[in-house]
PDB file of C-alpha atoms in Angstrom:
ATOM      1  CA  UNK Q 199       0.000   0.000   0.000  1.00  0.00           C
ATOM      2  CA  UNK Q 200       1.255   3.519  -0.875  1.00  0.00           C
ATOM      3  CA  UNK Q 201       1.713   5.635   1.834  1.00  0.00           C
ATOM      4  CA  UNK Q 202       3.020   8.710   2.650  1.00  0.00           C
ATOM      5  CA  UNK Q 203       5.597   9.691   5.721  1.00  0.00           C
ATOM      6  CA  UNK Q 204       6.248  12.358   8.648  1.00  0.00           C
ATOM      7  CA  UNK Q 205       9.834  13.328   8.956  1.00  0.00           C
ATOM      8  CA  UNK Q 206      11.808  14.138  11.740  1.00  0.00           C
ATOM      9  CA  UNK Q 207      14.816  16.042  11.712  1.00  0.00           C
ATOM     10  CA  UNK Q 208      17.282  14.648  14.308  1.00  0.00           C
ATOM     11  CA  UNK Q 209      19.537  17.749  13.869  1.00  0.00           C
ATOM     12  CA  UNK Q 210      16.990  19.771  15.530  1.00  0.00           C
ATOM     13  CA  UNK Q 211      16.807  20.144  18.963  1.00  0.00           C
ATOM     14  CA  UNK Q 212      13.126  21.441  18.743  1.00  0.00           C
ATOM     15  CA  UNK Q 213      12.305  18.796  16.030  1.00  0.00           C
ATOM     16  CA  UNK Q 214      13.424  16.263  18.774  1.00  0.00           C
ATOM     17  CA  UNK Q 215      11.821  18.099  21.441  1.00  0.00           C
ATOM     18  CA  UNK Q 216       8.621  18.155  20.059  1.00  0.00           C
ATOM     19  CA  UNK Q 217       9.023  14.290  19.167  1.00  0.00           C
ATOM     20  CA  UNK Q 218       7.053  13.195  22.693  1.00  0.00           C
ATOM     21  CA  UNK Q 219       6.088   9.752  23.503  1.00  0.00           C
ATOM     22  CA  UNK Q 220       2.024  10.957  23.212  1.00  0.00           C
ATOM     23  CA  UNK Q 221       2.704  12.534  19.616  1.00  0.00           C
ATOM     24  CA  UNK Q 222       4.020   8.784  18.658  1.00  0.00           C
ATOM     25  CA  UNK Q 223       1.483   6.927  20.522  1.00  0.00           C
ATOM     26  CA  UNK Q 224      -1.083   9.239  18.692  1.00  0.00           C
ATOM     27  CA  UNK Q 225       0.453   8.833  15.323  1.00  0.00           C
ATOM     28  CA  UNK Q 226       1.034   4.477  15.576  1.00  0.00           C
ATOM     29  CA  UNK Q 227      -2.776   4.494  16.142  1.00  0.00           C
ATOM     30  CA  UNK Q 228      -3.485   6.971  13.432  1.00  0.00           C
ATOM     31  CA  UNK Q 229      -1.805   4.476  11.664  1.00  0.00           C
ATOM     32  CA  UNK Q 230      -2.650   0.999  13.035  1.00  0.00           C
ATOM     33  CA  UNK Q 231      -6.670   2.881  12.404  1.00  0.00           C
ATOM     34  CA  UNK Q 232      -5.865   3.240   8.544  1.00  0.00           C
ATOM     35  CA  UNK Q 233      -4.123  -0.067   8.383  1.00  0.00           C
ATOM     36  CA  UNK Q 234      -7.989  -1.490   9.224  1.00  0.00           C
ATOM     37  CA  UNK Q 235     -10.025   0.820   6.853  1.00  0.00           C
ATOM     38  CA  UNK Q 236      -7.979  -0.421   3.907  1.00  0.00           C
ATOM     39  CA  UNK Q 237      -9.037   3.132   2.395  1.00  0.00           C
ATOM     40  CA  UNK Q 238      -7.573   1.807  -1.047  1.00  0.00           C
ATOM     41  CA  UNK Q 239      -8.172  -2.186  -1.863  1.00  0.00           C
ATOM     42  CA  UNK Q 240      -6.656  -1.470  -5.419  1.00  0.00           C
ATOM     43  CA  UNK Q 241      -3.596   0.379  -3.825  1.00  0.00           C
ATOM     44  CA  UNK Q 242      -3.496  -2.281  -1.295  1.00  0.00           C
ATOM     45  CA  UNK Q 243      -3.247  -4.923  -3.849  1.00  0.00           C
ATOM     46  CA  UNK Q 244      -0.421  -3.237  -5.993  1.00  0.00           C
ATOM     47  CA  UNK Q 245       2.030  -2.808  -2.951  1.00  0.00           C
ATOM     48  CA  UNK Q 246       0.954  -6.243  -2.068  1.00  0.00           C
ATOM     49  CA  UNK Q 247       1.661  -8.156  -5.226  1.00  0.00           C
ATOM     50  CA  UNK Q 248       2.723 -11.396  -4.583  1.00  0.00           C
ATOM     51  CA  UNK Q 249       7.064 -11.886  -6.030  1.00  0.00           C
ATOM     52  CA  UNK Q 250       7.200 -13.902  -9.092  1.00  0.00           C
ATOM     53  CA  UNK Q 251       9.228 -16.642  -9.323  1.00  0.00           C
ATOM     54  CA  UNK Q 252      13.141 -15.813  -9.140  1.00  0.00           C
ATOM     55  CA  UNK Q 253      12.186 -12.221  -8.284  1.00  0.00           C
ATOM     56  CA  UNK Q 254      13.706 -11.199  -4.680  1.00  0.00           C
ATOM     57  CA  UNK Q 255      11.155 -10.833  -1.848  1.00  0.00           C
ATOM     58  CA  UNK Q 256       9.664  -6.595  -1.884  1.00  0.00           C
ATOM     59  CA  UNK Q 257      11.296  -4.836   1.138  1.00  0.00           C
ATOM     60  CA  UNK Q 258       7.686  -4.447   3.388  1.00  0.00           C
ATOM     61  CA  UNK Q 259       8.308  -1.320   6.380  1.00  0.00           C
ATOM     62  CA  UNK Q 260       6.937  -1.094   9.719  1.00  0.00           C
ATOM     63  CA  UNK Q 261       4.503   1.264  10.326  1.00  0.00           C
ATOM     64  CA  UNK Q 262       6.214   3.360  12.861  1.00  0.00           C
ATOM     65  CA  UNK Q 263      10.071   2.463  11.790  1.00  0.00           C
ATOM     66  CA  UNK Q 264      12.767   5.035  12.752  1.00  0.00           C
ATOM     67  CA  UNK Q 265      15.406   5.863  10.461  1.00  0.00           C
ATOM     68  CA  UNK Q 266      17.800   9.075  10.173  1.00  0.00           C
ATOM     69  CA  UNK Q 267      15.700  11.943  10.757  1.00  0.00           C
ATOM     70  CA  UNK Q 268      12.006   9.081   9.684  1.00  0.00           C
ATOM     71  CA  UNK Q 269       9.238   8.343  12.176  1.00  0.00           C
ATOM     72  CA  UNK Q 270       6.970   6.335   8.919  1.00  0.00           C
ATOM     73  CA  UNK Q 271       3.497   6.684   9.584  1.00  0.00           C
ATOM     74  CA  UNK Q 272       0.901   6.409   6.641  1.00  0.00           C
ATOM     75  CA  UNK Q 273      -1.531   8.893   5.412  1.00  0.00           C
ATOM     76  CA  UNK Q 274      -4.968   8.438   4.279  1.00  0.00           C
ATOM     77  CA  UNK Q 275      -5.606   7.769   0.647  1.00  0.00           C
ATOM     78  CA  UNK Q 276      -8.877   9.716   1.056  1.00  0.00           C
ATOM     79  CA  UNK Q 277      -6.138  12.996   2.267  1.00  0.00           C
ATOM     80  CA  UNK Q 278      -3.943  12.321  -0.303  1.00  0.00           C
ATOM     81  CA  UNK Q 279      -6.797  12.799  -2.861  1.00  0.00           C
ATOM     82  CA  UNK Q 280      -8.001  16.508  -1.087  1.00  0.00           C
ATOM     83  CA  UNK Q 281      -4.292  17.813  -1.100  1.00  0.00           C
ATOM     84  CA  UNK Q 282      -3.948  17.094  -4.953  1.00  0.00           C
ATOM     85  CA  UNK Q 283      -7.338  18.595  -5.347  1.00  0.00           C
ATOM     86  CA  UNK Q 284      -6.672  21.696  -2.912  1.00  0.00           C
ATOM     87  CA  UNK Q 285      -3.779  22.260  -5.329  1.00  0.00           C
ATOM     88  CA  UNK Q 286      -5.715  22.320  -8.766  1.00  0.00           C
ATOM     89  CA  UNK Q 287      -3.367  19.523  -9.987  1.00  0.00           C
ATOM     90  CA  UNK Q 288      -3.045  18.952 -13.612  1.00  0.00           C
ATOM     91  CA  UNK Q 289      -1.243  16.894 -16.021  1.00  0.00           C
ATOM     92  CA  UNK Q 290       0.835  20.266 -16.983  1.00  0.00           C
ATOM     93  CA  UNK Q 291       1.588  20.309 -13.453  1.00  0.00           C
ATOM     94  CA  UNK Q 292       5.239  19.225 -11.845  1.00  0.00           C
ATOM     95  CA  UNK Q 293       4.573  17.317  -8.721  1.00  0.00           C
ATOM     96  CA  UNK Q 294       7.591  16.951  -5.975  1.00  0.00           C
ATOM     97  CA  UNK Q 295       6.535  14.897  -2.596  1.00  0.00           C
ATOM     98  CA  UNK Q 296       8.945  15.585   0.420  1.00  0.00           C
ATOM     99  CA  UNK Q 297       9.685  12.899   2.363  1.00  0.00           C
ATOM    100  CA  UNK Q 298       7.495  10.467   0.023  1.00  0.00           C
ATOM    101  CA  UNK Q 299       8.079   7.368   2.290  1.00  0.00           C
ATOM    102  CA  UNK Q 300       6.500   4.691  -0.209  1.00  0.00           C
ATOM    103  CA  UNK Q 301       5.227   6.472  -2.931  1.00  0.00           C
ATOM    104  CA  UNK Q 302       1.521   6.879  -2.174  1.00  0.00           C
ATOM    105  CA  UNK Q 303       1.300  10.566  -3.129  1.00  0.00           C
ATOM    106  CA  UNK Q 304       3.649  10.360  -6.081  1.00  0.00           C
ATOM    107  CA  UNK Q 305       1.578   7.975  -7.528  1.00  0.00           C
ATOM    108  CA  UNK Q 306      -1.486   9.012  -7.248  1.00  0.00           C
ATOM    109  CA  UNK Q 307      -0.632  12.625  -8.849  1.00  0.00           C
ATOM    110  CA  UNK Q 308       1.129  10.434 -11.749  1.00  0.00           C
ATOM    111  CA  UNK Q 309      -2.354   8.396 -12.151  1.00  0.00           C
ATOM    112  CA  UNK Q 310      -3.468  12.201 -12.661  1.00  0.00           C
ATOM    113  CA  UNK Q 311      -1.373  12.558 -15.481  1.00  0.00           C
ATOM    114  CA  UNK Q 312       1.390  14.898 -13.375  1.00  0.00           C
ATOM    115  CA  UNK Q 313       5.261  14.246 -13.688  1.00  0.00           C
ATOM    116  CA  UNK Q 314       5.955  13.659  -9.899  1.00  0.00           C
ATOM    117  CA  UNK Q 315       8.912  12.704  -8.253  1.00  0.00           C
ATOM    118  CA  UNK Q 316       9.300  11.362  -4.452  1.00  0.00           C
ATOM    119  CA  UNK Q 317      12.417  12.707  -2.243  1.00  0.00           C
ATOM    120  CA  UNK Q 318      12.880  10.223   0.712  1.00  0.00           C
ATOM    121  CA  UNK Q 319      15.983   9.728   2.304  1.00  0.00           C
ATOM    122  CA  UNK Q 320      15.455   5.623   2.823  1.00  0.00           C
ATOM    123  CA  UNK Q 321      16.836   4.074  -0.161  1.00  0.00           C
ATOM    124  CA  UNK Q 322      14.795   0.922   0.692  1.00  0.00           C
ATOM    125  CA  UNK Q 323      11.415   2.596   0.600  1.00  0.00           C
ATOM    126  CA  UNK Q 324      12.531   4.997  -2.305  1.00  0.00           C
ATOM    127  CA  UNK Q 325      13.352   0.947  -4.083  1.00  0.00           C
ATOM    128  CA  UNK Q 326      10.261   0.038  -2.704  1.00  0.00           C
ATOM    129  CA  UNK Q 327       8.458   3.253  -4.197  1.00  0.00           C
ATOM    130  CA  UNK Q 328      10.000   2.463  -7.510  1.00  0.00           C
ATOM    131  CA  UNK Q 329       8.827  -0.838  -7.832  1.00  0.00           C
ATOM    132  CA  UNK Q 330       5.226   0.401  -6.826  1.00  0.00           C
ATOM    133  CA  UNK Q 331       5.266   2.820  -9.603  1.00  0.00           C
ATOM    134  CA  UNK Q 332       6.181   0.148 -12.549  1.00  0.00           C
ATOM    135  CA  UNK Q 333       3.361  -2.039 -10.606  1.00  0.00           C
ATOM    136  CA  UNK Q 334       0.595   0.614 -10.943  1.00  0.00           C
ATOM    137  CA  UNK Q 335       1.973   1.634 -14.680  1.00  0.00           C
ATOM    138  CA  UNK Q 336       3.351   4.917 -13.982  1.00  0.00           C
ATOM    139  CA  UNK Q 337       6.845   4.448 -13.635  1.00  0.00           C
ATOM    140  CA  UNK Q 338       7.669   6.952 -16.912  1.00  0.00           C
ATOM    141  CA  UNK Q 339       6.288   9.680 -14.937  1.00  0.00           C
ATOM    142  CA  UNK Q 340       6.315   8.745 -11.256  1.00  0.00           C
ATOM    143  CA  UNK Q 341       9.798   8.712  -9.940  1.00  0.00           C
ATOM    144  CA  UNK Q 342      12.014   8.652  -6.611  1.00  0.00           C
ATOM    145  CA  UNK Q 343      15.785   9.589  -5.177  1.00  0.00           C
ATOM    146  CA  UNK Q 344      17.068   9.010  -2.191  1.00  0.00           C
ATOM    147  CA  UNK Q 345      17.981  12.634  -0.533  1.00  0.00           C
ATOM    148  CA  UNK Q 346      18.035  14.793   1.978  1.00  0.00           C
ATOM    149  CA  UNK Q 347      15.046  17.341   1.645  1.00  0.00           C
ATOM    150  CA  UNK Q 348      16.557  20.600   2.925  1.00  0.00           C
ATOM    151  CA  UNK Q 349      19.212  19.571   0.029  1.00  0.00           C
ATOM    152  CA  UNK Q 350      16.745  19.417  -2.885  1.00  0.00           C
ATOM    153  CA  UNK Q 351      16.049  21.881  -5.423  1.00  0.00           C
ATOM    154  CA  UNK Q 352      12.276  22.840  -5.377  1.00  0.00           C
ATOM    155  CA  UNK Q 353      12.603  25.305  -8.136  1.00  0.00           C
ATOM    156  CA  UNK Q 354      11.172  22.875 -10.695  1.00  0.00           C
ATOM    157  CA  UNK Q 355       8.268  22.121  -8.530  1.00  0.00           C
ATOM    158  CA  UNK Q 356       4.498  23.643  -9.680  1.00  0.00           C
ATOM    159  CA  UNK Q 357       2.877  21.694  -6.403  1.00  0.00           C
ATOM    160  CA  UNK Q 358       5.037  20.755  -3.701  1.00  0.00           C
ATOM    161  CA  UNK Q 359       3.303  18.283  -0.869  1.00  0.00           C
ATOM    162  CA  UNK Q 360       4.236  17.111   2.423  1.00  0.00           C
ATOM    163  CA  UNK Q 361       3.421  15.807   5.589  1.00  0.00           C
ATOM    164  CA  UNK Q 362       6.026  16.882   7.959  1.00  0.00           C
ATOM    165  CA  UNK Q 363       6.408  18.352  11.539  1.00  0.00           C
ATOM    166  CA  UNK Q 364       5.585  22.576  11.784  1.00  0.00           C
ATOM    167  CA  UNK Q 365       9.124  22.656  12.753  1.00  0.00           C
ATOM    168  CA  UNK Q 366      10.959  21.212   9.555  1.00  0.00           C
ATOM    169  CA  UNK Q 367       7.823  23.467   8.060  1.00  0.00           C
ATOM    170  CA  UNK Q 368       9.411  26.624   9.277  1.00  0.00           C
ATOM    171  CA  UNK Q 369      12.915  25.300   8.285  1.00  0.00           C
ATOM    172  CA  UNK Q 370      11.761  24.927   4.889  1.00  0.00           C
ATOM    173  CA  UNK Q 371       9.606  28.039   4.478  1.00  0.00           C
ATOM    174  CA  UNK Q 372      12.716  30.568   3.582  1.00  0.00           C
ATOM    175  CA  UNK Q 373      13.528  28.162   0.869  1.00  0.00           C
ATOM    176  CA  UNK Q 374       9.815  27.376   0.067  1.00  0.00           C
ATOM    177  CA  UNK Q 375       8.717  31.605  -0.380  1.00  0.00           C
ATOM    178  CA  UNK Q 376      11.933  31.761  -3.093  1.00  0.00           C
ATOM    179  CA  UNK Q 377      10.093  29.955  -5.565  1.00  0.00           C
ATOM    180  CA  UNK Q 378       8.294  31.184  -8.441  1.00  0.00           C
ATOM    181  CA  UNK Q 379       5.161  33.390  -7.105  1.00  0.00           C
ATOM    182  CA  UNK Q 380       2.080  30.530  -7.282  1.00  0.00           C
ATOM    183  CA  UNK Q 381       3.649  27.549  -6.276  1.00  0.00           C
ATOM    184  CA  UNK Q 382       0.849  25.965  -4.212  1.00  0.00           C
ATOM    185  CA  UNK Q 383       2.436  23.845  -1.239  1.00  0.00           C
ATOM    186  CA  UNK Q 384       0.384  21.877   0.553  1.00  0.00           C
ATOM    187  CA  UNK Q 385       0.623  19.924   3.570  1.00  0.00           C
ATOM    188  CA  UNK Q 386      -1.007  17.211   5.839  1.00  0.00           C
ATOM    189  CA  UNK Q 387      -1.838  18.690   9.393  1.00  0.00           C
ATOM    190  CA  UNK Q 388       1.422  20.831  10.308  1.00  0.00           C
ATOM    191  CA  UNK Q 389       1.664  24.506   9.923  1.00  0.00           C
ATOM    192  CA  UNK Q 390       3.980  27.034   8.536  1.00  0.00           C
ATOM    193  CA  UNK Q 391       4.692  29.181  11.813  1.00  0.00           C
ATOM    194  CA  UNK Q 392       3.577  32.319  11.501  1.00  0.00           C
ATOM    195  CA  UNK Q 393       2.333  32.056   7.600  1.00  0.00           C
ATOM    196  CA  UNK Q 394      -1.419  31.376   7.332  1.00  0.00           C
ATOM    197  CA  UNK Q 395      -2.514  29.048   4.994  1.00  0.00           C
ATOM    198  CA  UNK Q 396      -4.766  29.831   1.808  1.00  0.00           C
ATOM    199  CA  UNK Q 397      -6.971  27.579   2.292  1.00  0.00           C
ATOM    200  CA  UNK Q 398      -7.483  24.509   4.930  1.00  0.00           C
ATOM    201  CA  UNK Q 399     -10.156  21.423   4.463  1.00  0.00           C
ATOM    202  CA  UNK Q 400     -10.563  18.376   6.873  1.00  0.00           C
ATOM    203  CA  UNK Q 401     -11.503  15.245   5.630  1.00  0.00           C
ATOM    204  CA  UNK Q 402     -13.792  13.326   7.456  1.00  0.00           C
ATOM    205  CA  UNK Q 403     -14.638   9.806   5.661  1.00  0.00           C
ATOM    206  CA  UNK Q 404     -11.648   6.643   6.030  1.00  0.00           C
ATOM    207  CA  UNK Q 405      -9.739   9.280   8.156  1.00  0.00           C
ATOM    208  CA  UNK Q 406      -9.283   9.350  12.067  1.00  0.00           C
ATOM    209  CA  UNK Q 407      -6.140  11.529  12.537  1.00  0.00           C
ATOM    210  CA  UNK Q 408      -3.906  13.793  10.996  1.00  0.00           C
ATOM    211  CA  UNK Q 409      -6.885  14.448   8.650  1.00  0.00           C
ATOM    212  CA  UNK Q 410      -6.229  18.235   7.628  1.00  0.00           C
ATOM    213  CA  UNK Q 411      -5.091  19.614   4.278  1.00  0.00           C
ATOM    214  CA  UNK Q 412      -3.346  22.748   4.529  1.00  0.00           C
ATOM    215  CA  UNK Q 413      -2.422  24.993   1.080  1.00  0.00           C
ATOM    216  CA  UNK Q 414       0.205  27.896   0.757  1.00  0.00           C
ATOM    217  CA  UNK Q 415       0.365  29.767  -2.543  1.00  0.00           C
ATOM    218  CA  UNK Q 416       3.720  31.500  -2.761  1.00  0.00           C
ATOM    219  CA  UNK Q 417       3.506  35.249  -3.209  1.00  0.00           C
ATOM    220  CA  UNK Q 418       4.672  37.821  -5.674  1.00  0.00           C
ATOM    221  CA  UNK Q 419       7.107  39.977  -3.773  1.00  0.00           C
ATOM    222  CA  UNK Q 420       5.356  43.357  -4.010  1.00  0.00           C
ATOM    223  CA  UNK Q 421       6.755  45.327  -0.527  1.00  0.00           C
ATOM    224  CA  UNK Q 422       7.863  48.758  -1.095  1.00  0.00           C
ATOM    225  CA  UNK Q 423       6.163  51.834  -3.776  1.00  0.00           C
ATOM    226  CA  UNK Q 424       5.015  51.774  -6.704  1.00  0.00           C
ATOM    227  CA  UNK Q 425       3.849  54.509  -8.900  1.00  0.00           C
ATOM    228  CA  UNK Q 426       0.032  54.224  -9.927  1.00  0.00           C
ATOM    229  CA  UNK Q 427      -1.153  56.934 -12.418  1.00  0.00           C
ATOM    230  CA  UNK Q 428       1.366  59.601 -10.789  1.00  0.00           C
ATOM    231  CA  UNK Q 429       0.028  58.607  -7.161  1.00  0.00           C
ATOM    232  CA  UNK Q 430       2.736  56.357  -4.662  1.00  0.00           C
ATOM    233  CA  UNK Q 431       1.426  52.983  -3.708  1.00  0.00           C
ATOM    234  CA  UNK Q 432       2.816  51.863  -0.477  1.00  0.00           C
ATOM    235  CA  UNK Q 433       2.966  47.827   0.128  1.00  0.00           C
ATOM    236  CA  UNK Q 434       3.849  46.265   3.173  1.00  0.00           C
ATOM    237  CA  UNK Q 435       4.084  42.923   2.647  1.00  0.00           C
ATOM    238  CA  UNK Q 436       3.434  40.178   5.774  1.00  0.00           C
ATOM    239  CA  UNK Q 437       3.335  37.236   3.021  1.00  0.00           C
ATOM    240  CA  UNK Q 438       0.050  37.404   1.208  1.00  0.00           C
ATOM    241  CA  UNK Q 439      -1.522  39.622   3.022  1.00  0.00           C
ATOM    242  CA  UNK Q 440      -0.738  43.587   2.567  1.00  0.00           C
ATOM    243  CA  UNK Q 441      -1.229  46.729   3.857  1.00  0.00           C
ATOM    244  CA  UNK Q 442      -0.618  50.387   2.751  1.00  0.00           C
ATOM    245  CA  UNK Q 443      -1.381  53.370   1.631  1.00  0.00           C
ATOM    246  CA  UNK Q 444      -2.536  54.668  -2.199  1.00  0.00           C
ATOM    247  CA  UNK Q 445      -1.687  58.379  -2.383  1.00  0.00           C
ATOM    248  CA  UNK Q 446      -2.810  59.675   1.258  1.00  0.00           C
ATOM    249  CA  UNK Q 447      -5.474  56.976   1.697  1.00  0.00           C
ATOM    250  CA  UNK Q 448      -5.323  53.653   3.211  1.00  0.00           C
ATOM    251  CA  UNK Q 449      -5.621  50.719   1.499  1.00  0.00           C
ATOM    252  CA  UNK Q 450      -7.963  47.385   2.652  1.00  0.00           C
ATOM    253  CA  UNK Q 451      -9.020  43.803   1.856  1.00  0.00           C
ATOM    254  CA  UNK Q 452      -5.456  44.169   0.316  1.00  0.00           C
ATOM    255  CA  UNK Q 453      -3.458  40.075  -0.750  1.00  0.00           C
ATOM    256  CA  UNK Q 454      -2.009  38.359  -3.120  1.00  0.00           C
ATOM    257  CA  UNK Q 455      -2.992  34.950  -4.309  1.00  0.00           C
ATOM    258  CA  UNK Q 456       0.472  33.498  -5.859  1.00  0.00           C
ATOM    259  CA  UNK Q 457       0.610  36.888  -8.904  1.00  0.00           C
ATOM    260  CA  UNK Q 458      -3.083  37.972  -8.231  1.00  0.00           C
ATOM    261  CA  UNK Q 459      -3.300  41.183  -6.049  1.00  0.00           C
ATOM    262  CA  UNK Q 460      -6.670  43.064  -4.971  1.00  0.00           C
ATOM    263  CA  UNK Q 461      -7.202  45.961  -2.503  1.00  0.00           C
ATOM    264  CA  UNK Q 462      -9.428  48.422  -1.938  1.00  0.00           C
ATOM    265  CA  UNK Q 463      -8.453  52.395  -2.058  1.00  0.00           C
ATOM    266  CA  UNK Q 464     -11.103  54.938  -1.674  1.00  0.00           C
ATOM    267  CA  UNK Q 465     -14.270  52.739  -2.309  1.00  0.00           C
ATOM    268  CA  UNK Q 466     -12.642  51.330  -5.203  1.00  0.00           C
ATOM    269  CA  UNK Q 467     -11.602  47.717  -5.383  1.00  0.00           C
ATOM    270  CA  UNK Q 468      -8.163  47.212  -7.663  1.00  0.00           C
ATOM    271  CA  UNK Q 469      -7.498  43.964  -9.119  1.00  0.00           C
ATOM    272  CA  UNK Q 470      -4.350  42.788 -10.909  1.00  0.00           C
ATOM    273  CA  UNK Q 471      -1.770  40.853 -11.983  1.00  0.00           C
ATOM    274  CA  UNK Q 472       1.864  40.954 -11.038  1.00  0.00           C
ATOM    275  CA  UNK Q 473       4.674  40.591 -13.190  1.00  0.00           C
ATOM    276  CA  UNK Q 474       7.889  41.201 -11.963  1.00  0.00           C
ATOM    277  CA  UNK Q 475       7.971  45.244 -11.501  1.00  0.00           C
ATOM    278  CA  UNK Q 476       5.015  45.809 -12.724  1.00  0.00           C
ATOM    279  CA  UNK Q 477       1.215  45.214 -12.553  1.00  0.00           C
ATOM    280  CA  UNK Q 478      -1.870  46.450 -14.469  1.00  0.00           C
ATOM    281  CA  UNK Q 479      -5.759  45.290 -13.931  1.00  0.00           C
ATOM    282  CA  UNK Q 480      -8.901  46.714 -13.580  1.00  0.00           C
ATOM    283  CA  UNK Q 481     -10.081  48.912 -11.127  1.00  0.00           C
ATOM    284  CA  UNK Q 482     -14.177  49.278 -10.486  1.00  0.00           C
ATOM    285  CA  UNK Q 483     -15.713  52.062 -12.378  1.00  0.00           C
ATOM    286  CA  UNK Q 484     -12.373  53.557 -13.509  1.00  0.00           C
ATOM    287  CA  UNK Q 485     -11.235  51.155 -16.269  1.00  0.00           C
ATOM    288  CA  UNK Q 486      -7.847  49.774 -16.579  1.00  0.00           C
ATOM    289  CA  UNK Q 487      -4.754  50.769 -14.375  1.00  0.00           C
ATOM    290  CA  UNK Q 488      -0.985  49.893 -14.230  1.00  0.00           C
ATOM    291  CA  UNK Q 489       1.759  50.516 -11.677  1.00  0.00           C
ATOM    292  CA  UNK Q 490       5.301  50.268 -11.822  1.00  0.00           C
ATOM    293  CA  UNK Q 491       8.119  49.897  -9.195  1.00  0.00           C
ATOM    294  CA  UNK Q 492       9.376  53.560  -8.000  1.00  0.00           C
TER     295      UNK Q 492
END
């Protein structure tokens, strides 16, 4: 069965910290509760598959196994499915899974039609992953490597997803708001710190614990002024939401969704696209409108 893994970074003190004996006794029932739905027979028979002859036995992991910086513990089929559709997923899409344990997620999104690729640092379940993906047909666009995540390079990622402790979250989050502005990240359960997700859904059939989809779109950098029709636009910037001043007058209702940007200025609502140091849109009643960086 395809499943997908927390991971724990041993380096971290807090990471470690937070690692308590009722967080693992929580997650080995989360996971010995899933084991008994059997939320996906078909997945379930794949990973199960019996070895032909002369073929060597299929490595099988224990839910719960610790490895170098891996506690394994399997997530919901029925999740996986709401964080690939919280991201808008599509075949044009790029797909990278961090900390893919065995594959669940990467498969799935390659059923889909996505190229995805798994990074777990266990070269038996990235093997293991592998051998799933040839099993359910999808091995051409469904592939694994054995590496460290905070080593990877996300830049070719559209859709990043994850299920991984808030505090290898917040480790990964300087690296995770350089990429290109709508990136949509989403993760199972754990926060970002102090950057609120877009949007947040909680499944609640074949799912007991560790049930909630959380999605980040990655802003357009926008802080500073920009000059709109001969009148300074202030942006602060506290990731996608903003606030400032157009001219003399306050702005509201002001954020960015990945390049999108709307506020309000005057009883007017703006709304826009970004593109690098400039944006233009529409705003209500007064027709078209650009800005560019002062």
């Amino acid at each position: 069965m395809q499943r997908s893994n927390v991971r724990f970074n041993a380096s971290s003190k807090s990471a470690v910290q937070a690692f308590t004996p009722r967080l693992r006794l929580a997650m080995l029932a989360s996971a010995m509760a899933f084991a008994l739905l059997g939320a996906s027979a078909a997945m379930a028979q794949t990973a199960a598959a019996p070895a032909k002859a002369g073929e060597q036995k299929a490595y099988v992991p224990d839910v719960g196994q610790e490895g170098k910086d891996v506690i394994w513990v399997p997530t919901p089929q029925s999740l996986v499915d709401k964080m690939l559709d919280m991201a808008k997923v599509t075949p044009k899409d790029r797909l990278m899974d961090l900390g893919s344990g065995d594959g669940r997620t990467v498969i799935t999104a390659a059923q889909r039609g996505l190229t995805a690729q798994g990074i777990e640092y266990n070269p038996d379940l990235v093997e293991l992953s592998r051998q799933n993906a040839k099993r359910a047909g999808v091995a051409d666009r469904a592939t694994f490597v054995a590496q460290d995540l905070f080593t990877t390079d996300l830049s070719q990622a559209d859709v990043i997803t994850m299920f991984l402790l808030s505090t290898i979250n917040e480790k990964l989050r300087p690296k995770l708001l350089e990429l290109p502005a709508g990136t949509r990240v989403v993760s199972n359960t754990f926060r970002m710190g102090d950057w609120e997700p877009d949007a947040s859904e909680t499944v609640t059939e074949n799912c007991q614990t560790y049930c909630t989809a959380l999605l980040w779109i990655v802003p357009a950098k926008v802080q500073g002024k920009w000059d709109l029709g001969g009148q300074t636009l202030q942006l602060d910037q506290h990731y996608q939401v903003l606030s400032g001043k157009l001219g003399s007058v306050p702005i509201s209702d002001a954020r960015l969704d990945g390049t999108s940007i709307t506020f309000t200025a005057d009883g007017v609502r703006y709304a826009g696209v970004v593109n690098g140091r400039t944006m233009s849109g529409t705003a209500a009643g007064k027709g078209n409108w650009q800005a560019k960086r002062s």
